[in-house]
Amino acid sequence: MGLLPVDKPVGPTSHDIVNRARRALGIRRIGHTGTLDPFASGLLLLCVGAATRLAEYLDILDKEYEATAVLGRGTTTDDRLGETVFASEAWKALDPEAIATALGDFRGTTLQVPPAYSAKKVGGEAMYHKARRGEVVELPPVEVRVASVELLEVTLPEVRFRLRCSTGTYVRAIARDLGTALGVGAHLSELRRTGIGRFRVSDAVPAEALADPARVAAGWIPPLDALAHLPFVEVDEAGVLALVQGRALPHPDAGAAGPVAVVHDGALVAIGSIRDDRLKPRKVFARA
């Protein structure tokens, strides 16, 4: 098991890339840690084999993107694939300083209304299914965090920017809301995910190289390396056996919050949690 970073091209869906990897690797059990729209490119982290059980601990990592917004046209999908719902020529009077100021206002923790066409589920169904049927659902705003945002280039009506944000942040919605803030409307025309946590698209395997064993081997990330953002707890052989049997171990509660990676002899044994001076197994990967 392990992680395989893949550079998704524009066109295929994230699920298409998963299917390519299944065929190329001969492994059925493969998932990923965050969907990219078909018009977007960039980093997909594929979880292979038993590493699919690690996805929830990777999905929490911040995402980094480079994006292009086009001012003057709002769309149904908040991207270039949607139908026009608002148009304005007022972008011609904007200057880069005003755009930079408006973009900078997204920095920090804010409330964001997800796009109507999104994978976000309401009543157990993805929003894009409801939107395609013409159903109008008022989505409540959700809290998102933009750790950093940088204006890269202004070539009106296009605005290129880079940002790092929390999981669940829609860059399409940022483009939409940037247009609203400037009073001209906007949509997202290009999106590339360049990073997830410490992982970079520059180290990823191109999707067209998934059938190349050497390229795949070079990009492979062992489970323990994939969880480097978690605290590590070392255990001995007796501890491994106890965890495999589902038993908790005595361990000083040093204020650890959240999951910990349990390690023995340089390998991932389990994901656990420390509470009341006990290390309790949550997901066990070692065998008795």
Coordinates of C-alpha atoms in Angstrom, one line a residue:
M1 CA 0.0 0.0 0.0
G2 CA 1.0 3.6 -0.4
L3 CA 0.4 6.9 -2.0
L4 CA 0.9 7.8 -5.7
P5 CA 0.9 11.5 -6.6
V6 CA -0.4 12.0 -10.2
D7 CA -0.5 15.0 -12.4
K8 CA -4.0 15.1 -13.9
P9 CA -4.3 16.8 -17.3
V10 CA -7.2 19.0 -18.4
G11 CA -10.1 16.9 -19.7
P12 CA -10.5 13.6 -17.7
T13 CA -12.4 13.5 -14.4
S14 CA -10.6 12.5 -11.2
H15 CA -12.5 9.2 -11.4
D16 CA -11.1 8.7 -14.9
I17 CA -7.6 9.0 -13.5
V18 CA -8.4 6.5 -10.8
N19 CA -9.6 4.0 -13.4
R20 CA -6.5 4.5 -15.5
A21 CA -4.4 3.7 -12.4
R22 CA -6.5 0.6 -11.6
R23 CA -5.8 -0.7 -15.1
A24 CA -2.2 0.2 -15.1
L25 CA -1.3 -1.1 -11.7
G26 CA -3.7 -4.1 -11.7
I27 CA -5.1 -3.0 -8.3
R28 CA -8.8 -2.4 -7.8
R29 CA -8.6 -0.7 -4.5
I30 CA -7.6 2.9 -5.3
G31 CA -9.1 6.2 -4.2
H32 CA -8.1 9.8 -4.1
T33 CA -8.0 12.6 -1.5
G34 CA -9.7 15.5 -3.4
T35 CA -11.6 15.9 -6.6
L36 CA -10.4 18.1 -9.5
D37 CA -13.0 19.3 -12.0
P38 CA -12.4 18.1 -15.6
F39 CA -11.3 21.6 -16.8
A40 CA -8.7 21.7 -14.0
S41 CA -5.3 20.0 -13.9
G42 CA -2.7 19.2 -11.3
L43 CA -2.0 17.1 -8.3
L44 CA -4.2 14.1 -7.4
L45 CA -3.0 12.0 -4.4
L46 CA -4.0 8.4 -5.2
C47 CA -4.3 6.1 -2.2
V48 CA -3.5 2.6 -3.3
G49 CA -4.5 -0.7 -1.6
A50 CA -5.0 -0.5 2.2
A51 CA -3.7 3.1 2.0
T52 CA -7.3 4.1 1.0
R53 CA -7.9 4.0 4.8
L54 CA -5.4 6.9 5.1
A55 CA -7.5 9.3 2.9
E56 CA -9.3 11.0 5.8
Y57 CA -5.9 12.0 7.4
L58 CA -4.7 13.5 4.1
D59 CA -7.9 15.2 3.0
I60 CA -7.4 17.7 5.9
L61 CA -4.2 19.1 4.3
D62 CA -4.2 22.6 2.8
K63 CA -4.4 22.8 -1.0
E64 CA -2.4 25.1 -3.2
Y65 CA -3.6 26.4 -6.6
E66 CA -2.8 28.7 -9.5
A67 CA -5.9 30.1 -11.1
T68 CA -7.2 32.4 -13.7
A69 CA -10.4 34.4 -13.4
V70 CA -12.0 36.2 -16.2
L71 CA -13.8 39.5 -15.2
G72 CA -17.0 40.7 -16.8
R73 CA -18.9 37.4 -17.1
G74 CA -20.6 35.4 -14.4
T75 CA -21.8 31.9 -15.2
T76 CA -24.1 29.2 -13.9
T77 CA -21.2 27.0 -12.9
D78 CA -18.8 29.8 -11.8
D79 CA -16.4 28.5 -14.5
R80 CA -15.9 28.8 -18.2
L81 CA -18.2 25.8 -18.9
G82 CA -21.3 27.4 -17.6
E83 CA -23.9 29.6 -19.3
T84 CA -23.7 33.4 -18.9
V85 CA -25.9 34.8 -16.1
F86 CA -24.3 38.2 -15.8
A87 CA -22.1 40.4 -18.1
S88 CA -20.5 43.8 -17.7
E89 CA -17.9 45.9 -19.5
A90 CA -17.0 47.7 -16.3
W91 CA -13.8 45.7 -16.0
K92 CA -12.2 48.0 -18.5
A93 CA -12.1 50.7 -15.9
L94 CA -10.4 48.6 -13.3
D95 CA -6.7 48.9 -12.3
P96 CA -4.4 46.2 -10.9
E97 CA -4.3 47.9 -7.4
A98 CA -8.1 47.7 -7.0
I99 CA -8.0 44.0 -8.1
A100 CA -5.1 43.2 -5.7
T101 CA -7.0 44.9 -2.8
A102 CA -10.2 42.9 -3.5
L103 CA -8.3 39.7 -3.9
G104 CA -6.4 40.3 -0.6
D105 CA -9.7 40.6 1.2
F106 CA -10.2 36.8 0.8
R107 CA -7.2 36.1 3.1
G108 CA -8.1 34.6 6.4
T109 CA -11.2 32.8 7.6
T110 CA -14.4 33.7 5.8
L111 CA -17.8 32.3 4.9
Q112 CA -18.2 31.0 1.4
V113 CA -21.4 29.9 -0.5
P114 CA -20.5 26.7 -2.5
P115 CA -21.2 26.8 -6.3
A116 CA -24.6 25.5 -7.3
Y117 CA -22.8 23.0 -9.6
S118 CA -20.6 21.2 -7.1
A119 CA -20.1 17.7 -5.6
K120 CA -21.3 19.0 -2.3
K121 CA -24.2 16.9 -1.1
V122 CA -27.6 18.1 0.0
G123 CA -30.0 15.5 1.2
G124 CA -27.6 12.8 0.1
E125 CA -27.4 14.0 -3.5
A126 CA -24.6 16.0 -5.2
M127 CA -25.6 19.5 -5.9
Y128 CA -24.8 19.3 -9.6
H129 CA -27.5 16.6 -10.1
K130 CA -30.1 19.0 -8.6
A131 CA -28.8 21.9 -10.6
R132 CA -29.0 20.0 -13.9
R133 CA -32.7 19.2 -13.1
G134 CA -33.3 22.9 -12.7
E135 CA -33.8 22.7 -8.9
V136 CA -32.8 25.8 -7.0
V137 CA -31.3 25.0 -3.6
E138 CA -30.2 27.8 -1.2
L139 CA -26.8 26.6 0.1
P140 CA -25.8 27.9 3.5
P141 CA -22.3 29.5 3.6
V142 CA -19.5 27.4 5.0
E143 CA -16.4 28.5 6.8
V144 CA -13.2 28.3 4.7
R145 CA -9.7 29.5 5.3
V146 CA -7.4 31.2 2.8
A147 CA -3.9 31.0 4.3
S148 CA -2.3 33.1 1.5
V149 CA -3.3 34.7 -1.8
E150 CA -1.1 36.4 -4.3
L151 CA -1.9 38.3 -7.4
L152 CA 0.4 37.0 -10.2
E153 CA -0.7 38.9 -13.3
V154 CA -3.4 41.2 -14.6
T155 CA -4.1 41.1 -18.3
L156 CA -7.6 42.4 -18.4
P157 CA -10.1 40.9 -18.4
E158 CA -7.9 38.0 -17.1
V159 CA -6.6 37.9 -13.5
R160 CA -4.0 35.2 -12.5
F161 CA -3.5 34.4 -8.8
R162 CA -2.0 31.9 -6.5
L163 CA -3.5 30.7 -3.2
R164 CA -3.2 28.3 -0.4
C165 CA -6.5 27.3 1.3
S166 CA -8.2 24.8 3.5
T167 CA -9.9 21.7 2.2
G168 CA -13.4 22.4 1.1
T169 CA -12.6 25.8 -0.4
Y170 CA -14.0 26.3 -3.9
V171 CA -11.6 28.4 -6.1
R172 CA -14.5 28.8 -8.5
A173 CA -16.4 30.5 -5.7
I174 CA -13.5 32.8 -5.0
A175 CA -13.4 33.9 -8.7
R176 CA -17.2 34.5 -8.6
D177 CA -17.0 36.5 -5.4
L178 CA -14.0 38.5 -6.7
G179 CA -16.2 39.5 -9.6
T180 CA -19.0 40.5 -7.2
A181 CA -16.6 42.5 -5.0
L182 CA -15.4 44.4 -8.1
G183 CA -18.9 44.9 -9.3
V184 CA -18.2 43.3 -12.7
G185 CA -18.9 39.6 -12.4
A186 CA -16.3 36.9 -13.0
H187 CA -15.8 33.2 -13.6
L188 CA -12.9 30.8 -13.3
S189 CA -11.3 29.9 -16.6
E190 CA -8.2 27.9 -15.6
L191 CA -7.2 26.0 -12.4
R192 CA -4.1 24.0 -11.5
R193 CA -3.5 22.4 -8.2
T194 CA 0.2 22.7 -7.4
G195 CA 0.3 21.3 -3.9
I196 CA -1.4 19.3 -1.2
G197 CA 0.3 19.8 2.2
R198 CA 4.0 19.1 1.6
F199 CA 3.3 17.2 -1.7
R200 CA 4.1 19.0 -5.0
V201 CA 2.8 18.4 -8.5
S202 CA 6.4 18.8 -9.7
D203 CA 7.1 15.4 -8.0
A204 CA 3.9 13.7 -9.4
V205 CA 3.7 11.0 -12.1
P206 CA 2.2 12.3 -15.3
A207 CA -1.2 10.5 -16.0
E208 CA 0.1 9.2 -19.3
A209 CA 3.1 7.5 -17.5
L210 CA 1.0 5.4 -15.2
A211 CA 1.8 2.3 -17.2
D212 CA 5.5 2.9 -16.8
P213 CA 6.7 0.9 -13.8
A214 CA 9.9 2.9 -13.4
R215 CA 8.0 6.2 -13.3
V216 CA 5.5 4.8 -10.8
A217 CA 8.2 3.4 -8.6
A218 CA 10.0 6.7 -8.6
G219 CA 6.8 8.6 -7.5
W220 CA 5.7 6.1 -4.8
I221 CA 5.3 7.3 -1.3
P222 CA 5.3 4.8 1.6
P223 CA 2.4 5.1 4.1
L224 CA 4.6 6.5 6.9
D225 CA 6.0 9.2 4.7
A226 CA 2.5 10.1 3.7
L227 CA 1.6 10.8 7.3
A228 CA 4.7 12.9 8.2
H229 CA 2.3 15.7 9.2
L230 CA 1.0 13.6 12.2
P231 CA 2.8 13.1 15.5
F232 CA 4.7 9.7 15.7
V233 CA 4.5 7.3 18.6
E234 CA 7.0 4.4 18.7
V235 CA 6.0 1.0 20.1
D236 CA 7.8 -2.2 20.7
E237 CA 6.8 -5.7 19.4
A238 CA 4.6 -6.3 22.4
G239 CA 2.9 -3.0 21.7
V240 CA 2.3 -4.1 18.1
L241 CA 0.7 -7.3 19.2
A242 CA -1.6 -5.4 21.6
L243 CA -2.7 -3.0 19.0
V244 CA -3.4 -5.7 16.5
Q245 CA -5.6 -7.4 19.1
G246 CA -7.4 -4.1 19.6
R247 CA -6.0 -3.4 23.0
A248 CA -5.0 0.1 24.3
L249 CA -1.5 0.7 25.6
P250 CA -0.4 2.8 28.5
H251 CA 1.0 6.1 27.2
P252 CA 1.5 9.5 28.8
D253 CA -1.0 12.0 27.6
A254 CA 1.2 14.9 26.7
G255 CA -1.6 17.0 25.4
A256 CA -1.7 15.3 22.0
A257 CA -4.8 16.2 20.1
G258 CA -6.0 14.3 17.1
P259 CA -4.7 11.2 15.5
V260 CA -1.1 9.9 15.8
A261 CA 0.9 7.5 13.6
V262 CA 2.0 4.5 15.5
V263 CA 5.4 3.2 14.3
H264 CA 7.5 0.1 14.9
D265 CA 10.8 -0.6 13.2
G266 CA 10.3 2.2 10.6
A267 CA 6.9 1.0 9.5
L268 CA 3.3 2.2 10.1
V269 CA 1.5 -0.1 12.6
A270 CA -1.7 1.9 13.2
I271 CA -3.4 5.2 13.5
G272 CA -4.3 5.8 17.1
S273 CA -5.4 8.4 19.6
I274 CA -4.1 9.2 23.0
R275 CA -6.6 9.8 25.8
D276 CA -6.6 9.4 29.5
D277 CA -2.9 8.2 29.3
R278 CA -3.9 5.4 27.0
L279 CA -2.9 4.9 23.3
K280 CA -6.0 3.5 21.6
P281 CA -5.9 2.0 18.1
R282 CA -8.3 3.5 15.5
K283 CA -7.1 1.9 12.3
V284 CA -4.6 -1.0 12.4
F285 CA -2.4 -1.9 9.5
A286 CA 0.0 -4.4 11.0
R287 CA -0.9 -8.1 11.2
A288 CA -0.5 -10.5 14.1

